[in-house]
């Protein structure tokens, strides 16, 4: 029987397990990536494993999230730690300023048919090249660097059949917004989204990467495009033709689900506050006044994206509207250098745009927080409440074309009103200069790993007791994001300092949470559907663990966060009877009994306050139970190695 692309890559990397949906499999990982905000922990964990050199084909450590100094030494200390630890252990180090991890990896390292694990949820960006790139917590990435396999639930495979061709002013961003409209932020959980059909041929690699990047917002395990002639051209233009290989689904490949999208019928769209799936047409909100517009992020910061905006301004002789602040964050040094050499940058500056570094910047709330109640239009991938740094800001997500039109008129405007579309051609050759990627040391014994005072010791997870008593410290609704659990923005500098970062846990919902948790000696968290969606940051498990949280009881979980909880010994449990969510309130005294965990799919919970018994599902594999009983993945891995 014919195979789809997902089956082909998984089969060629299978270490153990059965390739059938819902079963646990282990796969071999070829490449890894980390970024600074998750990397410090990942490398501390890698060091704790005691493996001298990484065992992957290639591992790259990027600095792109936290490049601003809020008047302190913390970021710089982290960068110095990351650079020295990379040199010592066989890891390539991409310096701050070289670009956003996903954009740079797509340009310089991603390879069709290979697997990659990255400690960032948007790792699937490289799926635009036909690479199986999966986001995970830092500890999973550390294990993969040490040569360990990655365990995942064998996914369902969804074919998104593309036909037709995008009309002028409609772009790749609108394709993924359409899919988010159809599937919602939890529609991709447990699935790989594979693209196929005639329409694929009309999309360049950076456009494909915009689509696979934002598959993270669907909750998908990853997203994949075929590797075809267009992929070959892109890699050749990056002087990496040797990394190309053809990878397409067999004619008679089968899929678990199929969705059809006619590219020719799409219109410019937006995601409204505060969720990437709150989709509307531009025409629905046309005329709304806008305060700030940000172009960039790993979703839309390619050469083509930025040149499109530059050309819209230049060819039309437009300027940025007096009431609007427009910022541009290029995806990489390559993009920035190329648009400076061909005058694209000059055109943006001339129009009145503010040019920021080639980093994540405003996307992670690192500067450019909108004014109070401000309307911000961003070409980014997430518009969760408060993520921008301004709690009452209204953030809309859109394409570079829609962003450019609103920058000109100061109100949301259908870009098709701008007339002739300035189509930007893909360069025949990209400018290649990898001088900001530092190769690992030839003699690791000469490298001293430098740790400033912001690099705090790794907190240790502990095996849970058989019976756990505690209070339900907080009760939450659906779609709680990791930004709610451990916010980024000004807290980012404490990513290598868990005791300090733990003070941020749920701070936007309950400012006293961390004090309450500490005073009570820990307890339980109650959540709704899709708990822990968004970022891969394992701090959303590590910090609650530090505060003594023993279990999160929710209606359902997002994939990466669920794995992170297990990795740090917190039990992610779901209500066997969904209605029981209503039978527990914040403040209730609970008792969890784990004595049956190895031989039953459920564990017992007693609500002591309400004198009510209920069952919770765990759905753990044998391996996950062993991880929990070993006191987390790090202890488990060390035990296995011994
Ligand atoms: C994000 O977009 O939320 C981040 C910041 O890139 C995170 C990683 C992190 O929290 O460090 C992600 O997407 O995984
Ligand atoms: Fe950076 Fe934003 Fe992409 Fe996360 S989503 S990697 S913060 S650009």
XYZ file of C-alpha atoms and ligand atoms in Angstrom:
664
model
C 0.000 0.000 0.000
C 1.228 3.511 -0.815
C 2.674 5.716 1.894
C 2.243 9.354 2.815
C 5.262 11.542 3.678
C 4.713 11.222 7.418
C 4.793 7.416 7.200
C 7.949 7.503 5.078
C 9.913 9.674 7.497
C 8.662 7.964 10.643
C 9.344 4.519 9.223
C 12.916 5.399 8.256
C 13.556 6.771 11.774
C 11.622 4.205 13.810
C 13.488 2.849 16.833
C 10.611 1.020 18.500
C 6.848 0.796 18.660
C 3.994 0.101 16.332
C 3.166 2.509 13.504
C -0.526 2.774 14.185
C -2.349 5.840 15.384
C -2.612 6.267 19.140
C 0.314 3.878 19.862
C 3.574 5.126 21.361
C 6.607 5.060 19.074
C 10.239 6.099 19.528
C 12.144 7.773 16.686
C 15.771 8.659 16.007
C 16.490 12.397 15.882
C 18.934 13.770 13.262
C 19.072 17.439 14.249
C 18.166 19.589 17.244
C 17.665 23.276 17.773
C 17.326 25.324 20.926
C 16.791 29.019 21.520
C 18.120 31.049 24.449
C 14.861 31.210 26.431
C 14.569 27.418 26.583
C 18.220 26.617 25.842
C 19.775 27.486 29.206
C 17.675 24.803 30.940
C 18.142 22.329 28.070
C 21.946 22.599 28.299
C 21.968 22.437 32.108
C 20.012 19.206 31.701
C 22.330 17.987 28.959
C 25.306 18.636 31.271
C 23.562 16.741 34.080
C 23.313 13.702 31.781
C 27.107 13.559 31.586
C 27.363 12.980 27.809
C 30.558 14.704 26.587
C 29.619 15.423 22.931
C 26.233 15.578 21.207
C 25.381 12.467 19.223
C 23.124 14.135 16.647
C 24.093 14.920 13.035
C 23.752 18.598 13.845
C 22.690 20.589 16.883
C 22.359 24.364 16.817
C 21.912 26.754 19.743
C 20.301 30.072 18.768
C 20.065 33.352 20.640
C 17.015 35.181 19.335
C 14.408 35.630 22.060
C 16.121 37.482 24.799
C 18.607 39.854 23.263
C 17.535 43.025 25.046
C 19.089 44.069 28.317
C 16.626 45.428 30.820
C 19.513 47.208 32.508
C 21.047 44.057 33.902
C 23.629 41.362 33.351
C 21.173 38.459 33.131
C 20.788 38.142 29.334
C 24.473 38.569 28.698
C 25.292 35.940 31.328
C 22.902 33.535 29.656
C 24.429 34.197 26.221
C 27.940 33.587 27.515
C 26.861 30.336 29.157
C 25.153 29.229 25.929
C 28.174 30.043 23.755
C 30.671 28.252 25.983
C 28.510 25.216 26.673
C 27.925 24.861 22.905
C 31.634 25.067 22.131
C 32.362 22.370 24.700
C 29.777 19.821 23.616
C 29.800 19.851 19.825
C 26.977 22.336 19.247
C 26.892 25.144 16.655
C 26.166 28.556 18.207
C 24.168 31.150 16.296
C 25.014 34.536 17.800
C 22.391 37.132 18.774
C 21.691 39.152 15.634
C 22.042 36.193 13.284
C 18.301 35.733 13.306
C 15.264 33.857 14.533
C 16.030 30.163 15.011
C 13.306 28.877 12.665
C 14.103 31.270 9.822
C 17.856 30.633 10.041
C 17.385 26.889 10.316
C 15.158 26.890 7.245
C 17.784 28.849 5.301
C 20.938 27.096 6.432
C 20.357 23.673 8.032
C 16.931 22.096 7.537
C 16.918 19.037 5.275
C 14.097 17.092 3.587
C 13.477 13.617 5.000
C 15.405 14.239 8.224
C 13.975 14.539 11.732
C 14.501 17.463 14.066
C 13.521 18.120 17.666
C 13.516 21.751 18.786
C 12.852 23.344 22.162
C 10.423 25.774 20.623
C 6.859 25.096 19.554
C 7.383 26.613 16.091
C 10.074 24.089 15.168
C 7.673 22.694 12.495
C 8.650 25.712 10.342
C 11.225 23.432 8.686
C 8.309 21.223 7.612
C 8.168 23.689 4.717
C 11.253 21.851 3.405
C 9.831 18.357 3.934
C 11.651 17.879 7.246
C 9.839 16.244 10.142
C 10.486 18.970 12.690
C 8.796 18.656 16.070
C 8.619 21.033 19.032
C 9.296 19.660 22.506
C 10.443 20.634 25.974
C 14.128 21.346 26.585
C 14.634 18.112 28.505
C 13.380 16.013 25.570
C 15.796 17.930 23.333
C 18.648 17.360 25.796
C 17.931 13.624 25.737
C 17.930 13.674 21.908
C 21.297 15.507 21.888
C 22.598 12.739 24.120
C 21.566 10.185 21.492
C 18.275 9.157 23.074
C 15.238 8.610 20.908
C 12.130 10.790 21.058
C 8.868 9.199 22.126
C 5.594 10.330 20.657
C 2.095 9.087 20.052
C 1.819 7.827 16.487
C -0.198 10.621 14.886
C -3.251 10.651 12.689
C -2.295 12.102 9.308
C -4.493 14.784 7.763
C -4.120 15.645 4.080
C -4.760 19.270 3.286
C -5.412 19.146 -0.428
C -4.567 22.492 -2.023
C -5.916 23.420 -5.406
C -5.768 26.606 -7.456
C -3.441 29.533 -6.883
C -3.465 32.459 -4.465
C -4.843 35.674 -5.943
C -2.744 38.844 -5.717
C -2.766 40.388 -2.202
C -3.808 37.042 -0.669
C -0.916 35.146 0.875
C 0.337 32.035 2.658
C -0.754 33.497 5.992
C -4.346 33.429 4.760
C -4.021 29.699 4.025
C -3.124 28.867 7.607
C -5.693 31.333 8.969
C -8.304 29.511 6.878
C -7.194 26.206 8.381
C -7.367 27.682 11.888
C -10.888 28.855 11.094
C -11.827 25.323 10.055
C -10.024 23.363 12.774
C -9.555 25.717 15.799
C -6.577 25.811 18.178
C -7.173 22.250 19.312
C -8.118 20.764 15.956
C -4.607 19.493 15.235
C -3.864 17.730 18.537
C -2.482 14.230 17.904
C -2.226 14.899 14.158
C 0.353 15.634 11.485
C -0.921 18.063 8.856
C 0.420 17.067 5.457
C -0.037 19.292 2.399
C -0.597 17.973 -1.094
C -2.398 18.608 -4.357
C -1.668 20.791 -7.379
C -1.777 23.997 -5.343
C 1.456 23.061 -3.543
C 3.454 23.864 -6.664
C 2.433 27.507 -6.564
C 3.941 28.053 -3.108
C 7.607 28.917 -2.498
C 9.506 27.361 0.433
C 9.213 30.450 2.689
C 5.456 30.511 1.989
C 5.195 26.818 2.846
C 7.171 27.568 6.008
C 4.678 30.287 7.029
C 1.988 27.610 6.834
C 3.868 24.846 8.679
C 5.069 27.354 11.284
C 1.545 28.225 12.320
C 0.457 24.597 12.355
C 1.712 24.920 15.952
C -1.385 27.046 16.622
C -3.554 24.105 15.548
C -1.890 22.047 18.283
C -0.569 19.674 15.590
C 2.407 17.386 16.238
C 3.942 18.890 13.108
C 3.111 19.958 9.536
C 4.802 18.814 6.333
C 5.092 19.864 2.710
C 6.511 17.551 0.053
C 10.101 18.102 -1.066
C 9.892 18.822 -4.801
C 11.527 20.900 -7.551
C 10.651 24.109 -5.685
C 12.423 22.807 -2.582
C 15.404 21.918 -4.772
C 15.539 25.444 -6.232
C 15.367 26.982 -2.765
C 18.172 24.785 -1.433
C 20.253 25.441 -4.545
C 19.786 29.208 -4.046
C 21.073 28.654 -0.487
C 24.047 26.735 -1.988
C 22.778 23.554 -0.315
C 21.630 21.534 -3.294
C 23.268 18.443 -1.799
C 20.847 18.537 1.097
C 17.934 18.047 -1.309
C 16.163 14.801 -1.901
C 12.759 14.218 -3.372
C 10.063 13.313 -0.900
C 6.473 13.035 -2.031
C 3.497 10.944 -0.999
C 2.824 7.835 -3.109
C -0.051 8.127 -5.583
C -2.117 5.642 -3.578
C -1.178 6.991 -0.142
C -4.004 7.019 2.367
C -4.852 9.504 5.111
C -6.949 9.546 8.264
C -8.698 12.737 7.205
C -8.802 15.009 4.201
C -9.509 18.732 3.965
C -9.767 20.673 0.703
C -8.707 24.287 0.298
C -9.099 26.169 -2.976
C -6.339 28.783 -2.899
C -8.031 30.848 -5.617
C -11.073 31.360 -3.379
C -9.240 32.681 -0.307
C -9.499 36.293 0.825
C -7.309 38.403 3.132
C -8.100 37.423 6.708
C -7.298 38.305 10.314
C -7.305 36.520 13.663
C -9.118 38.672 16.206
C -8.180 39.039 19.884
C -7.297 36.888 21.807
C -6.917 33.634 19.898
C -5.293 32.584 16.615
C -8.519 30.800 15.655
C -10.838 33.809 16.064
C -10.798 34.305 12.291
C -12.633 36.971 10.345
C -12.355 38.489 6.880
C -10.554 41.811 6.544
C -13.799 43.173 5.117
C -15.564 42.376 8.443
C -13.439 44.854 10.404
C -12.460 47.316 7.689
C -12.075 50.892 8.846
C -11.020 50.036 12.424
C -8.347 52.462 13.626
C -4.951 50.903 14.327
C -2.238 52.140 16.728
C 0.626 49.805 16.058
C 1.718 47.388 13.330
C 4.508 44.843 13.683
C 5.953 42.916 10.744
C 8.230 39.984 11.547
C 8.349 36.828 13.745
C 9.186 33.311 12.633
C 5.902 33.253 10.677
C 6.427 36.208 8.344
C 9.944 37.626 8.294
C 11.424 36.111 5.132
C 13.101 38.021 2.310
C 9.872 37.834 0.306
C 7.679 39.036 3.185
C 9.821 42.080 3.915
C 10.427 42.940 0.266
C 6.682 42.770 -0.363
C 6.076 45.390 2.339
C 8.987 47.521 1.058
C 7.687 47.378 -2.511
C 4.125 48.234 -1.500
C 5.414 51.453 0.086
C 7.969 52.251 -2.588
C 5.979 51.522 -5.763
C 2.922 53.332 -4.411
C 4.975 56.248 -3.026
C 3.320 55.727 0.375
C 4.361 56.716 3.900
C 3.427 55.226 7.267
C 0.256 56.918 8.577
C 0.997 59.613 11.222
C -1.020 57.779 13.925
C 0.647 54.409 13.359
C 3.881 52.921 14.668
C 5.252 50.376 12.197
C 8.080 48.072 13.263
C 9.984 45.615 11.100
C 11.920 42.671 12.573
C 13.820 40.786 9.856
C 13.970 37.019 10.267
C 17.695 36.710 9.804
C 20.976 38.397 9.038
C 20.626 36.973 5.529
C 17.272 38.725 5.060
C 18.481 41.994 6.590
C 21.689 42.061 4.589
C 19.913 41.267 1.325
C 17.237 43.910 1.752
C 19.893 46.453 2.674
C 21.902 45.710 -0.446
C 18.906 45.945 -2.795
C 17.490 49.128 -1.192
C 14.398 47.402 0.254
C 15.552 48.504 3.693
C 16.042 52.089 2.496
C 12.495 52.060 1.153
C 11.138 50.891 4.503
C 13.098 53.540 6.382
C 12.028 56.178 3.866
C 8.388 55.211 4.439
C 8.801 55.740 8.189
C 9.122 52.181 9.462
C 11.122 51.477 12.626
C 13.752 48.812 12.049
C 14.358 46.365 14.901
C 16.938 43.589 15.332
C 16.657 40.241 13.557
C 15.050 38.600 16.613
C 11.654 37.598 18.020
C 11.297 41.047 19.617
C 7.679 42.171 20.081
C 6.350 38.660 19.351
C 7.439 37.511 22.791
C 6.583 40.794 24.491
C 10.194 41.923 24.386
C 9.576 45.602 23.784
C 6.928 47.382 21.659
C 4.064 46.713 24.048
C 1.054 48.553 22.568
C -0.529 51.551 24.323
C -3.406 50.973 26.784
C -6.399 49.470 24.966
C -4.287 49.844 21.809
C -5.087 48.028 18.575
C -2.036 46.202 17.283
C -1.851 44.385 13.943
C 0.913 41.799 13.804
C 2.150 39.359 11.180
C 2.901 36.998 14.095
C 1.366 33.684 15.127
C 0.008 34.280 18.638
C -2.309 36.956 20.011
C -2.975 35.543 23.473
C -4.259 38.079 25.979
C -1.425 39.978 27.647
C 1.357 38.344 25.580
C 2.240 41.712 24.021
C 2.965 43.111 27.477
C -0.206 45.260 27.578
C -3.064 43.430 29.264
C -5.878 45.373 27.612
C -4.286 45.594 24.138
C -6.269 44.122 21.231
C -3.894 42.147 19.029
C -4.903 41.006 15.522
C -2.833 38.602 13.395
C -2.536 39.107 9.649
C -0.359 38.820 6.540
C 2.382 41.309 5.581
C 0.087 42.586 2.798
C -2.722 43.406 5.246
C -0.180 44.941 7.642
C 1.200 47.180 4.885
C -2.241 48.416 3.801
C -3.201 49.312 7.388
C 0.165 51.058 7.910
C -0.618 53.340 4.993
C -4.212 54.210 5.863
C -4.085 53.998 9.678
C -7.199 51.803 9.619
C -7.750 48.146 8.704
C -7.966 48.155 4.928
C -8.464 45.485 2.303
C -5.038 45.424 0.594
C -6.705 44.725 -2.761
C -7.660 48.413 -2.754
C -3.988 49.261 -3.291
C -4.197 48.343 -6.972
C -1.459 46.462 -8.790
C 0.280 43.878 -6.599
C 4.074 44.300 -6.521
C 5.017 40.639 -6.889
C 8.446 39.899 -5.402
C 10.480 37.193 -7.121
C 12.444 34.652 -5.145
C 16.194 35.341 -5.436
C 18.161 32.987 -7.700
C 20.936 33.103 -5.113
C 20.722 34.065 -1.478
C 23.603 35.885 0.183
C 25.531 33.222 2.058
C 27.581 34.246 5.077
C 27.572 31.916 8.071
C 30.148 33.914 10.014
C 27.710 34.466 12.898
C 27.353 30.708 13.388
C 30.267 29.615 15.570
C 31.303 25.976 15.114
C 32.061 23.903 18.228
C 35.594 23.874 19.647
C 38.142 21.568 18.039
C 39.538 20.829 21.488
C 36.638 20.807 23.989
C 38.999 20.234 26.937
C 40.245 23.807 26.542
C 36.752 25.330 26.879
C 35.585 26.584 30.246
C 31.797 26.827 30.566
C 31.038 30.241 32.047
C 28.164 30.620 34.511
C 27.186 34.018 35.857
C 25.027 34.447 38.963
C 21.797 34.223 36.921
C 22.475 30.579 36.104
C 20.904 28.831 39.066
C 21.025 25.162 39.901
C 18.547 22.861 38.214
C 15.644 22.028 40.547
C 15.151 18.295 40.984
C 11.904 16.459 40.422
C 10.794 13.860 42.963
C 8.815 10.660 42.700
C 5.216 11.206 43.864
C 3.916 9.579 47.060
C 1.203 6.951 46.685
C -1.350 9.210 48.295
C -1.229 12.963 47.765
C -3.338 15.423 49.767
C -3.651 19.092 48.946
C -5.905 21.971 47.936
C -7.182 22.867 44.474
C -5.154 26.075 44.381
C -6.702 27.505 41.222
C -9.551 26.610 38.858
C -9.212 27.689 35.237
C -11.265 27.619 32.029
C -10.486 26.285 28.533
C -7.398 26.966 26.365
C -5.099 28.147 29.159
C -1.782 28.967 27.481
C 1.747 28.556 28.776
C 1.866 32.374 28.644
C -0.771 32.325 31.417
C 1.235 29.780 33.426
C 4.723 31.291 33.105
C 4.572 34.626 31.233
C 7.466 35.805 29.059
C 8.137 39.535 28.384
C 9.943 41.124 31.311
C 10.153 37.756 33.103
C 12.211 36.246 30.282
C 15.536 37.078 31.871
C 14.814 34.582 34.658
C 14.550 31.535 32.401
C 17.758 30.124 33.949
C 16.668 31.121 37.443
C 13.714 28.909 38.360
C 13.312 30.128 41.996
C 12.834 33.695 40.749
C 10.805 32.780 37.632
C 8.415 30.745 39.812
C 7.089 34.021 41.227
C 5.480 34.596 37.822
C 3.288 31.478 37.872
C -0.334 32.456 37.041
C 0.564 36.023 38.056
C -1.826 37.628 35.566
C -4.735 35.568 36.946
C -3.867 35.460 40.644
C -0.937 37.630 41.766
C -0.732 35.742 45.089
C -0.598 32.290 43.492
C 3.057 31.537 44.141
C 2.851 32.622 47.780
C -0.310 30.608 48.276
C 1.244 27.500 46.704
C 4.363 27.786 48.842
C 2.397 28.398 52.052
C 0.211 25.335 51.381
C 3.219 23.169 50.512
C 1.921 22.752 46.961
C -1.366 21.293 45.765
C -3.410 20.844 42.590
C -4.293 22.925 39.514
C -7.676 22.523 37.767
C -7.986 23.250 34.041
C -10.484 23.009 31.177
C -9.921 21.864 27.572
C -6.530 22.148 25.807
C -4.655 23.077 28.982
C -1.097 24.312 28.282
C -1.494 25.260 24.621
C 1.128 27.453 22.961
C 4.780 27.563 23.842
C 7.031 24.579 24.490
C 8.570 26.291 27.538
C 9.140 23.553 30.104
C 9.198 26.282 32.740
C 5.405 25.994 32.676
C 5.998 22.602 34.329
C 9.315 23.280 36.100
C 8.103 26.361 37.996
C 4.850 24.764 39.203
C 6.946 21.729 40.232
C 9.219 24.088 42.194
C 6.096 25.470 43.921
C 5.028 21.961 44.923
C 2.233 21.337 42.378
C 1.686 17.571 42.239
C -0.970 17.174 39.556
C -2.910 19.171 36.996
C -6.464 17.903 36.548
C -8.021 19.142 33.311
C -10.530 18.235 30.598
C -7.727 17.814 28.027
C -4.098 18.822 27.456
C -1.919 20.240 24.678
C 0.744 17.731 23.553
C 4.028 19.448 24.421
C 2.877 20.702 27.782
C 1.530 17.292 28.774
C 4.926 15.721 28.010
C 6.678 18.482 29.941
C 4.511 17.816 33.006
C 5.393 14.101 32.900
C 9.080 14.939 32.381
C 9.079 16.913 35.626
C 6.984 14.470 37.620
C 3.705 16.441 37.684
C 0.738 14.209 36.846
C -1.458 15.426 33.970
C -4.847 13.820 34.644
C -8.239 14.169 32.975
C -11.736 13.729 34.384
C -13.067 10.252 33.472
C -16.515 11.795 33.662
C -16.258 15.258 32.047
C -19.080 16.561 34.274
C -16.863 16.096 37.357
C -15.085 19.321 36.379
C -18.087 21.025 38.000
C -17.753 18.966 41.172
C -14.438 20.515 42.236
C -14.000 24.138 43.241
C -11.022 26.269 43.978
C -10.061 25.795 47.612
C -11.452 22.230 47.897
C -9.276 19.763 49.806
C -8.425 16.786 47.568
C -6.773 13.399 47.989
C -5.286 11.571 45.019
C -4.620 7.849 45.289
C -1.961 6.512 42.890
C -1.744 2.933 44.202
C -3.430 1.565 41.065
C -1.570 3.600 38.477
C 0.347 0.655 36.958
C -2.604 -1.690 36.517
C -5.531 0.586 35.797
C -6.186 3.390 33.329
C -7.712 5.480 36.076
C -6.723 6.711 39.527
C -9.049 7.707 42.349
C -9.619 11.264 43.538
C -11.528 12.115 46.683
C -12.925 15.590 47.104
C -12.692 15.700 50.893
C -14.471 19.063 51.160
C -17.483 17.849 49.158
C -17.204 14.218 50.300
C -17.309 12.979 46.727
C -15.289 10.286 44.955
C -14.347 10.428 41.298
C -12.080 8.709 38.768
C -9.348 10.428 36.779
C -7.844 9.048 33.565
C -4.079 9.093 33.179
C -3.523 7.422 29.790
C 0.175 6.932 30.630
C 2.281 4.375 28.806
C 4.449 1.971 30.803
C 7.431 4.183 30.006
C 5.692 7.318 31.252
C 4.785 5.609 34.514
C 8.429 4.631 34.918
C 9.461 8.256 34.265
C 7.043 9.518 36.912
C 8.136 6.876 39.391
C 11.795 7.671 38.754
C 11.091 11.323 39.637
C 11.164 12.713 36.110
C 12.841 12.133 32.757
C 16.312 13.246 33.805
C 16.493 10.690 36.628
C 14.947 8.062 34.341
C 17.519 8.711 31.585
C 20.424 8.622 34.033
C 19.118 5.376 35.520
C 18.838 3.807 32.060
C 22.341 4.940 31.080
C 23.713 3.415 34.292
C 6.695 31.437 21.918
O 6.474 31.795 20.772
O 5.821 31.381 22.793
C 8.111 31.041 22.293
C 8.631 32.084 23.199
O 8.915 30.996 21.149
C 8.054 29.675 22.962
C 9.315 29.236 23.561
C 9.593 29.846 24.902
O 8.665 30.082 25.679
O 10.765 30.078 25.191
C 7.561 28.551 22.052
O 6.828 28.810 21.126
O 7.848 27.381 22.317
Fe 10.130 33.844 18.465
Fe 7.621 34.573 18.234
Fe 8.568 32.644 16.738
Fe 8.217 32.225 19.358
S 6.644 32.634 17.861
S 10.007 31.656 18.108
S 8.722 34.251 20.152
S 9.205 34.760 16.686
